[in-house]
mmCIF file of C-alpha atoms and ligand atoms in Angstrom:
data_model
loop_
_atom_site.group_PDB
_atom_site.id
_atom_site.type_symbol
_atom_site.label_atom_id
_atom_site.label_comp_id
_atom_site.label_asym_id
_atom_site.label_seq_id
_atom_site.Cartn_x
_atom_site.Cartn_y
_atom_site.Cartn_z
ATOM 1 C CA MET Y 1 39.161 -46.773 4.676
ATOM 2 C CA LEU Y 2 35.663 -45.336 4.628
ATOM 3 C CA LEU Y 3 33.225 -47.642 2.938
ATOM 4 C CA ILE Y 4 29.940 -46.194 1.702
ATOM 5 C CA THR Y 5 27.312 -48.881 1.943
ATOM 6 C CA ILE Y 6 24.091 -48.843 -0.112
ATOM 7 C CA ASP Y 7 22.198 -47.841 3.050
ATOM 8 C CA ASN Y 8 24.531 -44.900 3.660
ATOM 9 C CA ALA Y 9 24.251 -43.786 0.031
ATOM 10 C CA LEU Y 10 20.486 -43.750 0.356
ATOM 11 C CA ILE Y 11 20.626 -41.637 3.494
ATOM 12 C CA ILE Y 12 23.063 -39.188 1.824
ATOM 13 C CA MET Y 13 20.764 -38.929 -1.202
ATOM 14 C CA ILE Y 14 17.753 -38.175 0.989
ATOM 15 C CA ILE Y 15 19.739 -35.482 2.864
ATOM 16 C CA VAL Y 16 20.861 -33.901 -0.459
ATOM 17 C CA ILE Y 17 17.268 -33.803 -1.760
ATOM 18 C CA PHE Y 18 16.042 -32.355 1.527
ATOM 19 C CA VAL Y 19 18.712 -29.622 1.600
ATOM 20 C CA THR Y 20 18.007 -28.771 -2.070
ATOM 21 C CA LEU Y 21 14.304 -28.395 -1.318
ATOM 22 C CA ILE Y 22 15.054 -26.080 1.612
ATOM 23 C CA LEU Y 23 17.375 -24.021 -0.613
ATOM 24 C CA ILE Y 24 14.732 -23.750 -3.352
ATOM 25 C CA PHE Y 25 12.240 -22.550 -0.758
ATOM 26 C CA LEU Y 26 14.614 -20.002 0.778
ATOM 27 C CA THR Y 27 15.758 -18.606 -2.570
ATOM 28 C CA GLY Y 28 12.234 -17.667 -3.493
ATOM 29 C CA ASN Y 29 11.305 -20.317 -6.013
ATOM 30 C CA HIS Y 30 8.209 -20.911 -3.930
ATOM 31 C CA LYS Y 31 6.350 -18.138 -5.797
ATOM 32 C CA LYS Y 32 4.347 -20.817 -7.520
ATOM 33 C CA LEU Y 33 2.713 -21.565 -4.193
ATOM 34 C CA TYR Y 34 0.447 -18.568 -4.753
ATOM 35 C CA ILE Y 35 -2.853 -19.718 -6.104
ATOM 36 C CA VAL Y 36 -4.120 -17.379 -8.812
ATOM 37 C CA ARG Y 37 -7.766 -17.359 -9.899
ATOM 38 C CA GLU Y 38 -9.466 -15.157 -12.462
ATOM 39 C CA PHE Y 39 -13.221 -14.675 -12.649
ATOM 40 C CA TYR Y 40 -15.800 -12.340 -14.152
ATOM 41 C CA SER Y 41 -18.243 -10.479 -11.895
ATOM 42 C CA LEU Y 42 -19.322 -6.876 -11.140
ATOM 43 C CA GLY Y 43 -19.162 -6.282 -14.911
ATOM 44 C CA THR Y 44 -15.377 -6.699 -14.968
ATOM 45 C CA ASN Y 45 -12.437 -9.125 -14.895
ATOM 46 C CA ASN Y 46 -11.113 -9.929 -11.449
ATOM 47 C CA GLN Y 47 -8.056 -11.733 -10.148
ATOM 48 C CA LEU Y 48 -7.227 -13.189 -6.742
ATOM 49 C CA LYS Y 49 -3.649 -14.153 -5.886
ATOM 50 C CA VAL Y 50 -3.582 -15.979 -2.593
ATOM 51 C CA TYR Y 51 -0.986 -17.720 -0.443
ATOM 52 C CA GLY Y 52 -1.800 -20.009 2.439
ATOM 53 C CA LYS Y 53 -2.975 -23.458 3.450
ATOM 54 C CA LYS Y 54 -6.614 -22.538 2.951
ATOM 55 C CA ALA Y 55 -6.061 -20.483 -0.231
ATOM 56 C CA THR Y 56 -8.418 -22.539 -2.402
ATOM 57 C CA LYS Y 57 -11.208 -22.418 0.176
ATOM 58 C CA ALA Y 58 -10.681 -18.668 0.671
ATOM 59 C CA ILE Y 59 -10.872 -18.094 -3.101
ATOM 60 C CA GLU Y 60 -14.087 -20.123 -3.461
ATOM 61 C CA GLU Y 61 -15.739 -18.218 -0.616
ATOM 62 C CA SER Y 62 -14.525 -14.877 -1.977
ATOM 63 C CA ILE Y 63 -15.948 -15.496 -5.443
ATOM 64 C CA LYS Y 64 -19.256 -16.489 -3.860
ATOM 65 C CA LYS Y 65 -19.315 -13.253 -1.852
ATOM 66 C CA VAL Y 66 -18.448 -11.063 -4.872
ATOM 67 C CA CYS Y 67 -21.187 -12.705 -6.975
ATOM 68 C CA GLU Y 68 -23.642 -12.206 -4.118
ATOM 69 C CA ILE Y 69 -22.774 -8.485 -4.039
ATOM 70 C CA ASP Y 70 -23.174 -8.325 -7.829
ATOM 71 C CA ASN Y 71 -26.610 -9.960 -7.597
ATOM 72 C CA LYS Y 72 -27.718 -7.397 -5.019
ATOM 73 C CA MET Y 73 -26.213 -4.275 -6.567
ATOM 74 C CA SER Y 74 -26.103 -4.750 -10.334
ATOM 75 C CA VAL Y 75 -28.218 -2.257 -12.256
ATOM 76 C CA PHE Y 76 -28.369 -4.770 -15.093
ATOM 77 C CA LYS Y 77 -30.155 -7.470 -13.090
ATOM 78 C CA GLU Y 78 -33.919 -7.013 -12.832
ATOM 79 C CA GLU Y 79 -34.078 -8.834 -9.504
ATOM 80 C CA SER Y 80 -31.278 -6.849 -7.848
ATOM 81 C CA GLU Y 81 -32.032 -4.662 -4.851
ATOM 82 C CA LEU Y 82 -30.786 -1.666 -6.818
ATOM 83 C CA SER Y 83 -33.323 -2.349 -9.571
ATOM 84 C CA LYS Y 84 -36.088 -2.648 -6.978
ATOM 85 C CA ILE Y 85 -35.150 0.731 -5.457
ATOM 86 C CA SER Y 86 -35.473 2.274 -8.935
ATOM 87 C CA ILE Y 87 -38.797 0.567 -9.696
ATOM 88 C CA ASN Y 88 -40.218 2.033 -6.468
ATOM 89 C CA ALA Y 89 -38.778 5.515 -7.040
ATOM 90 C CA GLY Y 90 -41.259 8.268 -6.177
ATOM 91 C CA ASN Y 91 -43.560 5.654 -4.720
ATOM 92 C CA LYS Y 92 -42.279 3.751 -1.683
ATOM 93 C CA PRO Y 93 -39.077 2.847 0.163
ATOM 94 C CA GLN Y 94 -37.379 -0.453 -0.607
ATOM 95 C CA ILE Y 95 -35.977 -2.547 2.238
ATOM 96 C CA VAL Y 96 -32.496 -3.787 1.345
ATOM 97 C CA SER Y 97 -29.799 -6.066 2.763
ATOM 98 C CA ASN Y 98 -27.099 -4.807 5.124
ATOM 99 C CA ASP Y 99 -24.593 -4.962 2.232
ATOM 100 C CA THR Y 100 -26.608 -2.654 -0.018
ATOM 101 C CA TYR Y 101 -27.583 -0.327 2.807
ATOM 102 C CA TYR Y 102 -23.957 0.056 3.871
ATOM 103 C CA VAL Y 103 -22.753 0.802 0.334
ATOM 104 C CA ILE Y 104 -25.463 3.401 -0.318
ATOM 105 C CA GLN Y 105 -24.964 5.080 3.035
ATOM 106 C CA LYS Y 106 -21.181 5.296 2.440
ATOM 107 C CA ALA Y 107 -21.761 6.481 -1.132
ATOM 108 C CA ILE Y 108 -23.961 9.351 0.068
ATOM 109 C CA LYS Y 109 -21.151 10.396 2.389
ATOM 110 C CA TYR Y 110 -18.816 10.653 -0.626
ATOM 111 C CA CYS Y 111 -21.457 12.441 -2.707
ATOM 112 C CA ALA Y 112 -21.576 15.126 -0.002
ATOM 113 C CA LEU Y 113 -17.789 15.273 0.517
ATOM 114 C CA SER Y 114 -17.214 15.759 -3.208
ATOM 115 C CA LYS Y 115 -20.023 18.353 -3.305
ATOM 116 C CA GLY Y 116 -21.957 16.283 -5.813
ATOM 117 C CA ALA Y 117 -19.092 15.472 -8.203
ATOM 118 C CA PHE Y 118 -19.717 11.895 -7.128
ATOM 119 C CA ASP Y 119 -23.471 11.371 -7.404
ATOM 120 C CA ILE Y 120 -24.996 7.900 -7.263
ATOM 121 C CA THR Y 121 -28.233 9.114 -8.891
ATOM 122 C CA ILE Y 122 -26.232 9.544 -12.121
ATOM 123 C CA LYS Y 123 -27.700 6.306 -13.534
ATOM 124 C CA PRO Y 124 -30.232 7.851 -16.007
ATOM 125 C CA ILE Y 125 -27.362 9.766 -17.671
ATOM 126 C CA VAL Y 126 -25.059 6.728 -17.589
ATOM 127 C CA ALA Y 127 -27.858 4.790 -19.317
ATOM 128 C CA LEU Y 128 -28.167 7.469 -22.055
ATOM 129 C CA TRP Y 129 -24.488 7.086 -22.914
ATOM 130 C CA SER Y 130 -24.326 3.292 -22.390
ATOM 131 C CA ILE Y 131 -20.552 3.498 -22.545
ATOM 132 C CA GLY Y 132 -18.900 0.118 -23.039
ATOM 133 C CA LYS Y 133 -22.275 -1.431 -23.841
ATOM 134 C CA GLU Y 134 -24.148 -2.245 -27.014
ATOM 135 C CA GLY Y 135 -25.881 0.942 -28.180
ATOM 136 C CA GLN Y 136 -23.238 3.321 -26.831
ATOM 137 C CA GLN Y 137 -23.776 6.743 -28.354
ATOM 138 C CA ILE Y 138 -23.489 10.485 -27.910
ATOM 139 C CA PRO Y 139 -26.943 11.471 -26.606
ATOM 140 C CA SER Y 140 -28.624 14.655 -27.815
ATOM 141 C CA SER Y 141 -28.090 17.705 -25.624
ATOM 142 C CA ASN Y 142 -31.858 17.836 -25.028
ATOM 143 C CA GLU Y 143 -31.953 14.287 -23.720
ATOM 144 C CA ILE Y 144 -29.079 15.123 -21.374
ATOM 145 C CA LYS Y 145 -30.768 18.331 -20.216
ATOM 146 C CA GLU Y 146 -33.984 16.452 -19.455
ATOM 147 C CA LYS Y 147 -32.262 13.719 -17.425
ATOM 148 C CA LEU Y 148 -30.058 16.181 -15.539
ATOM 149 C CA LYS Y 149 -33.227 17.454 -13.822
ATOM 150 C CA ILE Y 150 -33.532 14.245 -11.805
ATOM 151 C CA ILE Y 151 -29.866 13.828 -10.870
ATOM 152 C CA ASN Y 152 -29.514 14.712 -7.190
ATOM 153 C CA TYR Y 153 -28.108 12.491 -4.466
ATOM 154 C CA LYS Y 154 -30.001 14.595 -1.903
ATOM 155 C CA ASP Y 155 -33.163 12.845 -3.113
ATOM 156 C CA VAL Y 156 -31.911 9.532 -1.714
ATOM 157 C CA VAL Y 157 -33.619 8.945 1.621
ATOM 158 C CA ILE Y 158 -32.098 6.251 3.801
ATOM 159 C CA ASP Y 159 -33.673 4.830 6.949
ATOM 160 C CA GLU Y 160 -31.339 3.165 9.415
ATOM 161 C CA ASN Y 161 -34.217 1.572 11.365
ATOM 162 C CA ASP Y 162 -35.694 -0.637 8.680
ATOM 163 C CA LYS Y 163 -32.663 -0.459 6.333
ATOM 164 C CA SER Y 164 -34.709 1.031 3.524
ATOM 165 C CA ILE Y 165 -33.835 3.273 0.595
ATOM 166 C CA PHE Y 166 -36.244 5.675 -1.058
ATOM 167 C CA LEU Y 167 -35.825 7.834 -4.138
ATOM 168 C CA LYS Y 168 -38.021 10.919 -3.972
ATOM 169 C CA LYS Y 169 -38.733 11.329 -7.686
ATOM 170 C CA LYS Y 170 -40.113 8.921 -10.250
ATOM 171 C CA GLU Y 171 -37.533 7.809 -12.837
ATOM 172 C CA GLN Y 172 -34.640 8.409 -10.457
ATOM 173 C CA GLU Y 173 -32.194 5.515 -10.343
ATOM 174 C CA ILE Y 174 -29.091 4.637 -8.337
ATOM 175 C CA ASP Y 175 -25.788 3.387 -9.813
ATOM 176 C CA VAL Y 176 -23.198 2.107 -7.338
ATOM 177 C CA GLY Y 177 -20.740 1.173 -10.110
ATOM 178 C CA GLY Y 178 -18.382 3.844 -8.803
ATOM 179 C CA ILE Y 179 -18.087 2.334 -5.309
ATOM 180 C CA ALA Y 180 -19.286 -1.305 -5.199
ATOM 181 C CA LYS Y 181 -15.986 -2.833 -6.349
ATOM 182 C CA GLY Y 182 -14.263 -1.236 -3.379
ATOM 183 C CA TYR Y 183 -16.839 -2.676 -0.990
ATOM 184 C CA ALA Y 184 -16.499 -6.107 -2.588
ATOM 185 C CA ALA Y 185 -12.694 -5.944 -2.229
ATOM 186 C CA ASP Y 186 -13.050 -5.190 1.496
ATOM 187 C CA LYS Y 187 -15.386 -8.163 1.872
ATOM 188 C CA VAL Y 188 -12.923 -10.430 0.035
ATOM 189 C CA LYS Y 189 -10.187 -9.274 2.405
ATOM 190 C CA ASN Y 190 -12.367 -10.281 5.371
ATOM 191 C CA VAL Y 191 -12.918 -13.725 3.850
ATOM 192 C CA MET Y 192 -9.151 -14.087 3.407
ATOM 193 C CA ILE Y 193 -8.435 -13.115 7.022
ATOM 194 C CA LYS Y 194 -11.125 -15.503 8.272
ATOM 195 C CA ASN Y 195 -9.301 -18.290 6.434
ATOM 196 C CA GLY Y 196 -5.966 -17.440 8.001
ATOM 197 C CA ILE Y 197 -4.521 -15.926 4.795
ATOM 198 C CA LYS Y 198 -1.706 -13.482 5.473
ATOM 199 C CA SER Y 199 -0.583 -12.709 1.932
ATOM 200 C CA ALA Y 200 -2.937 -11.955 -0.959
ATOM 201 C CA LEU Y 201 -3.470 -9.527 -3.797
ATOM 202 C CA ILE Y 202 -7.117 -8.804 -4.512
ATOM 203 C CA ASN Y 203 -7.730 -7.208 -7.907
ATOM 204 C CA LEU Y 204 -11.349 -6.416 -8.737
ATOM 205 C CA GLY Y 205 -11.304 -4.783 -12.151
ATOM 206 C CA GLY Y 206 -8.206 -2.751 -11.288
ATOM 207 C CA ASN Y 207 -9.299 -2.004 -7.707
ATOM 208 C CA ILE Y 208 -6.281 -3.357 -5.849
ATOM 209 C CA LEU Y 209 -6.326 -4.419 -2.223
ATOM 210 C CA ALA Y 210 -3.057 -5.796 -0.876
ATOM 211 C CA LEU Y 211 -3.266 -8.048 2.154
ATOM 212 C CA GLY Y 212 -0.029 -8.255 4.141
ATOM 213 C CA THR Y 213 3.284 -8.416 2.302
ATOM 214 C CA LYS Y 214 4.434 -10.775 -0.439
ATOM 215 C CA ILE Y 215 5.621 -14.087 1.024
ATOM 216 C CA ASP Y 216 9.240 -12.982 0.852
ATOM 217 C CA GLY Y 217 8.318 -10.143 3.234
ATOM 218 C CA THR Y 218 8.595 -7.323 0.677
ATOM 219 C CA PRO Y 219 5.711 -4.910 -0.099
ATOM 220 C CA TRP Y 220 3.384 -5.539 -3.024
ATOM 221 C CA SER Y 221 4.325 -3.369 -5.990
ATOM 222 C CA VAL Y 222 1.357 -1.683 -7.672
ATOM 223 C CA GLY Y 223 1.729 0.095 -11.015
ATOM 224 C CA ILE Y 224 -0.285 3.199 -11.868
ATOM 225 C CA GLN Y 225 -1.462 3.031 -15.481
ATOM 226 C CA ASP Y 226 -0.149 5.502 -18.064
ATOM 227 C CA PRO Y 227 -3.421 6.954 -19.453
ATOM 228 C CA PHE Y 228 -1.724 7.652 -22.816
ATOM 229 C CA ASN Y 229 -0.326 4.158 -23.253
ATOM 230 C CA THR Y 230 -1.423 0.554 -23.629
ATOM 231 C CA ARG Y 231 -2.655 -1.337 -20.576
ATOM 232 C CA GLY Y 232 0.177 -2.458 -18.318
ATOM 233 C CA GLU Y 233 2.407 0.535 -19.143
ATOM 234 C CA PHE Y 234 2.907 2.460 -15.926
ATOM 235 C CA VAL Y 235 3.632 6.065 -14.944
ATOM 236 C CA LEU Y 236 4.940 5.014 -11.540
ATOM 237 C CA THR Y 237 4.892 2.192 -9.029
ATOM 238 C CA ILE Y 238 4.198 2.192 -5.303
ATOM 239 C CA GLY Y 239 5.014 -0.411 -2.678
ATOM 240 C CA VAL Y 240 2.105 -1.242 -0.376
ATOM 241 C CA ILE Y 241 1.380 -3.431 2.630
ATOM 242 C CA ASN Y 242 -2.230 -3.793 3.812
ATOM 243 C CA LYS Y 243 -3.480 -0.972 1.591
ATOM 244 C CA SER Y 244 -6.073 -0.396 -1.083
ATOM 245 C CA VAL Y 245 -5.012 1.281 -4.331
ATOM 246 C CA VAL Y 246 -7.945 2.342 -6.504
ATOM 247 C CA THR Y 247 -7.719 4.266 -9.763
ATOM 248 C CA SER Y 248 -10.432 5.954 -11.813
ATOM 249 C CA GLY Y 249 -9.208 6.530 -15.351
ATOM 250 C CA ASN Y 250 -10.465 7.662 -18.745
ATOM 251 C CA TYR Y 251 -8.994 4.484 -20.261
ATOM 252 C CA GLU Y 252 -11.177 2.035 -18.326
ATOM 253 C CA ARG Y 253 -14.300 2.204 -20.480
ATOM 254 C CA TYR Y 254 -14.799 4.499 -23.443
ATOM 255 C CA PHE Y 255 -15.611 4.937 -27.130
ATOM 256 C CA GLU Y 256 -14.182 7.386 -29.638
ATOM 257 C CA VAL Y 257 -15.855 9.509 -32.299
ATOM 258 C CA LYS Y 258 -13.671 11.487 -34.725
ATOM 259 C CA GLY Y 259 -10.681 11.098 -32.410
ATOM 260 C CA LYS Y 260 -12.540 12.367 -29.331
ATOM 261 C CA ARG Y 261 -12.754 10.036 -26.376
ATOM 262 C CA PHE Y 262 -16.031 9.646 -24.487
ATOM 263 C CA HIS Y 263 -15.333 7.809 -21.236
ATOM 264 C CA HIS Y 264 -17.461 6.449 -18.424
ATOM 265 C CA ILE Y 265 -16.929 9.027 -15.664
ATOM 266 C CA ILE Y 266 -19.766 11.512 -16.022
ATOM 267 C CA ASN Y 267 -19.722 15.019 -14.636
ATOM 268 C CA PRO Y 268 -23.150 15.393 -12.962
ATOM 269 C CA SER Y 269 -23.216 19.130 -13.574
ATOM 270 C CA THR Y 270 -22.883 18.773 -17.375
ATOM 271 C CA GLY Y 271 -24.083 15.238 -18.137
ATOM 272 C CA TYR Y 272 -20.962 14.706 -20.303
ATOM 273 C CA PRO Y 273 -17.790 12.678 -19.576
ATOM 274 C CA SER Y 274 -15.597 14.636 -17.167
ATOM 275 C CA GLU Y 275 -13.238 17.095 -18.826
ATOM 276 C CA SER Y 276 -11.212 18.022 -15.738
ATOM 277 C CA ASP Y 277 -7.426 18.213 -15.929
ATOM 278 C CA ILE Y 278 -7.171 14.681 -14.502
ATOM 279 C CA LEU Y 279 -6.887 11.493 -16.610
ATOM 280 C CA GLY Y 280 -6.072 9.129 -13.753
ATOM 281 C CA ALA Y 281 -7.029 9.557 -10.083
ATOM 282 C CA THR Y 282 -5.577 7.059 -7.617
ATOM 283 C CA ILE Y 283 -6.591 6.857 -3.978
ATOM 284 C CA ILE Y 284 -4.540 4.947 -1.410
ATOM 285 C CA SER Y 285 -6.474 4.033 1.718
ATOM 286 C CA ASP Y 286 -6.975 1.268 4.275
ATOM 287 C CA ASN Y 287 -10.469 0.386 3.105
ATOM 288 C CA SER Y 288 -11.180 -0.024 -0.566
ATOM 289 C CA ILE Y 289 -14.740 1.326 -0.341
ATOM 290 C CA ASP Y 290 -13.274 4.703 0.645
ATOM 291 C CA GLY Y 291 -10.728 4.614 -2.180
ATOM 292 C CA ASP Y 292 -13.362 3.693 -4.754
ATOM 293 C CA GLY Y 293 -15.941 6.276 -3.650
ATOM 294 C CA LEU Y 294 -13.308 8.986 -3.567
ATOM 295 C CA SER Y 295 -11.467 8.125 -6.795
ATOM 296 C CA THR Y 296 -14.493 8.704 -9.022
ATOM 297 C CA GLY Y 297 -15.445 12.024 -7.412
ATOM 298 C CA VAL Y 298 -11.873 13.274 -7.263
ATOM 299 C CA TYR Y 299 -11.406 12.546 -10.969
ATOM 300 C CA ILE Y 300 -14.233 14.950 -11.755
ATOM 301 C CA MET Y 301 -13.160 17.622 -9.243
ATOM 302 C CA GLY Y 302 -9.796 18.253 -10.889
ATOM 303 C CA VAL Y 303 -6.327 18.542 -9.333
ATOM 304 C CA GLU Y 304 -6.691 21.573 -7.129
ATOM 305 C CA LYS Y 305 -9.933 20.669 -5.365
ATOM 306 C CA ALA Y 306 -8.968 16.991 -5.255
ATOM 307 C CA ILE Y 307 -5.662 17.546 -3.470
ATOM 308 C CA LYS Y 308 -7.349 19.906 -1.025
ATOM 309 C CA LEU Y 309 -10.084 17.390 -0.226
ATOM 310 C CA ILE Y 310 -7.795 14.369 0.187
ATOM 311 C CA GLU Y 311 -5.327 16.301 2.373
ATOM 312 C CA GLU Y 312 -8.230 16.855 4.780
ATOM 313 C CA ILE Y 313 -9.028 13.151 5.097
ATOM 314 C CA GLU Y 314 -6.956 11.288 7.673
ATOM 315 C CA GLY Y 315 -5.192 8.138 6.414
ATOM 316 C CA VAL Y 316 -6.070 8.678 2.761
ATOM 317 C CA GLU Y 317 -3.623 9.722 0.010
ATOM 318 C CA ALA Y 318 -3.923 10.527 -3.691
ATOM 319 C CA ILE Y 319 -1.861 10.354 -6.872
ATOM 320 C CA LEU Y 320 -3.231 12.340 -9.802
ATOM 321 C CA ILE Y 321 -2.063 12.072 -13.414
ATOM 322 C CA THR Y 322 -3.044 15.018 -15.598
ATOM 323 C CA LYS Y 323 -3.698 15.743 -19.265
ATOM 324 C CA SER Y 324 -0.415 17.650 -19.424
ATOM 325 C CA ARG Y 325 1.510 14.571 -18.210
ATOM 326 C CA GLU Y 326 2.078 15.833 -14.709
ATOM 327 C CA ILE Y 327 2.039 13.844 -11.484
ATOM 328 C CA TYR Y 328 0.540 15.404 -8.347
ATOM 329 C CA VAL Y 329 0.509 13.647 -4.983
ATOM 330 C CA THR Y 330 -0.761 14.430 -1.488
ATOM 331 C CA SER Y 331 1.875 15.159 1.175
ATOM 332 C CA GLY Y 332 1.757 11.655 2.679
ATOM 333 C CA MET Y 333 2.841 10.101 -0.646
ATOM 334 C CA GLU Y 334 6.011 12.088 -1.100
ATOM 335 C CA GLY Y 335 9.037 9.800 -1.451
ATOM 336 C CA LYS Y 336 6.834 6.720 -1.480
ATOM 337 C CA PHE Y 337 6.689 6.059 -5.223
ATOM 338 C CA THR Y 338 9.052 5.376 -8.104
ATOM 339 C CA ILE Y 339 8.465 7.104 -11.426
ATOM 340 C CA THR Y 340 8.953 4.538 -14.194
ATOM 341 C CA SER Y 341 8.084 6.641 -17.261
ATOM 342 C CA GLN Y 342 10.209 9.492 -18.579
ATOM 343 C CA ASP Y 343 7.110 11.012 -20.224
ATOM 344 C CA PHE Y 344 5.768 12.447 -16.962
ATOM 345 C CA VAL Y 345 6.870 15.302 -14.740
ATOM 346 C CA TYR Y 346 6.494 15.227 -10.971
ATOM 347 C CA LYS Y 347 4.976 18.465 -9.661
ATOM 348 C CA ASN Y 348 5.767 19.154 -6.068
ATOM 349 C CA GLY Y 349 2.721 21.032 -4.743
ATOM 350 C CA ILE Y 350 -0.150 22.663 -6.601
HETATM 351 P P1 AMP D 1 -14.988 4.150 -11.226
HETATM 352 O O1 AMP D 1 -14.415 3.221 -12.233
HETATM 353 O O2 AMP D 1 -14.898 3.662 -9.828
HETATM 354 O O3 AMP D 1 -14.478 5.536 -11.360
HETATM 355 O O4 AMP D 1 -16.549 4.218 -11.496
HETATM 356 C C1 AMP D 1 -17.072 4.571 -12.726
HETATM 357 C C2 AMP D 1 -18.490 4.105 -12.762
HETATM 358 O O5 AMP D 1 -19.254 4.858 -11.818
HETATM 359 C C3 AMP D 1 -19.155 4.331 -14.107
HETATM 360 O O6 AMP D 1 -19.028 3.216 -14.935
HETATM 361 C C4 AMP D 1 -20.612 4.597 -13.715
HETATM 362 O O7 AMP D 1 -21.291 3.374 -13.495
HETATM 363 C C5 AMP D 1 -20.474 5.306 -12.384
HETATM 364 N N1 AMP D 1 -20.367 6.759 -12.482
HETATM 365 C C6 AMP D 1 -20.024 7.541 -13.563
HETATM 366 N N2 AMP D 1 -20.000 8.834 -13.243
HETATM 367 C C7 AMP D 1 -20.336 8.897 -11.925
HETATM 368 C C8 AMP D 1 -20.493 9.984 -11.005
HETATM 369 N N3 AMP D 1 -20.299 11.241 -11.349
HETATM 370 N N4 AMP D 1 -20.856 9.669 -9.733
HETATM 371 C C9 AMP D 1 -21.068 8.391 -9.350
HETATM 372 N N5 AMP D 1 -20.917 7.339 -10.167
HETATM 373 C C10 AMP D 1 -20.557 7.591 -11.437
HETATM 374 MG MG1 MG D 2 -14.721 4.619 -7.946
#
C-alpha cells in the first residue's frame, strides 16, 4: 500500500503549483507583465507599453528623453530652441542641439519632397488659427493673406558646420509639430533597445512605433481610425513588427462653426485647413520621423499625388482614407490589412 506522508504531500503540492504557474505563463496570462505608462508631453497624451526586465527603467529614461525634446522644440516654451530661432529671424543664425538640427534638416527634406505641402514655416498661420487652443478662431482672409507672404521653407538656412538655423525674414517662425513626435518615438525606441527591451508599443499622441512582436510572438495590431466615427472605431487594422504607423487626420484637433470642421492641418498655399480628398493619411515606415514628416504633407497633397510620391520612396507605404469613404493603399500594402468597417470601400489602384 502506498502511503502518502506529510512530506510527500508537500512536495506534490509544490509540483502542482509550479506546473500551474508554467501553464498560466504558456497560455498567455502573462499579458499583465507588460508595464503600461501614460504621460503628457509634446502637447499630447502618450502611452508606453513595455515588456522586459528593465521595463521600468526604460520607461523612466524614455519619458525624460521625450520631455527633453519637448523643451527644445516646443513653440509654446519661450526658452525652447525653436523659440530662439524665431526671435532671431531676419537677424542672426541660432546654434541648436543635435536633436533640433536633425529634426529641422529632415523636415526640410520632406518640405521639398512634398513640394511645399509640408512647410515648417507654417507657424504664423497656425498661430492665427490657434486650433485646439484658447482663442481658436477663423482668421480674416486679409490676416491670412498677409501671413502667407512669409511662409516659405526655402527661407530656412541650415549650417551643418556650427549646427545653426537661420530664418531669412523677420517674423518667420518654425513649427515642427508635424514631425517632432516621430523623432521622439525613434528616440524612445533607441532607449528601449539600449535597455534590452524586445517588445514594446510606443504611442506618442497616436504616432505608433512597434518594437519587435508581442510577447506571444504575434505582430502588434494597429487600428486605423475611422474619421467619421468616435475615437477607437477603426476602418481597418494592420499587423506590424518593428514598424512605425503614423496617421495625420482631420479628427485629431479641430473646431466646428455652423457644422463646418476647421482642423489643424493647414494647406500652405491657401492658409486654410486642407480640403484635399483625404481625411486620414497613414504612413508605414521603419523610422517614425519619416512617417510623421510624410503623413502631414501627404494629407494635403491628396490621393493621386500622395500615392505617386510614396510609391517612389523605398521601404515606405501609405494607407489613405478619403472623404468618399474609400481606402487607397500603396502596392506594398496590398493583402497586408484587414478591413473592419463595412462603411468603407477598398479601391484597388488610383
Ligand atoms: P500631424 O499631426 O503630424 O499631421 O501634424 C500636424 C501639426 O503640424 C499641426 O498641429 C501644426 O502644428 C503643424 N502643421 C500644420 N500644417 C502644416 C503644414 N502644412 N506643414 C507643416 N506642419 C504643419
Ligand atoms: Mg506628421
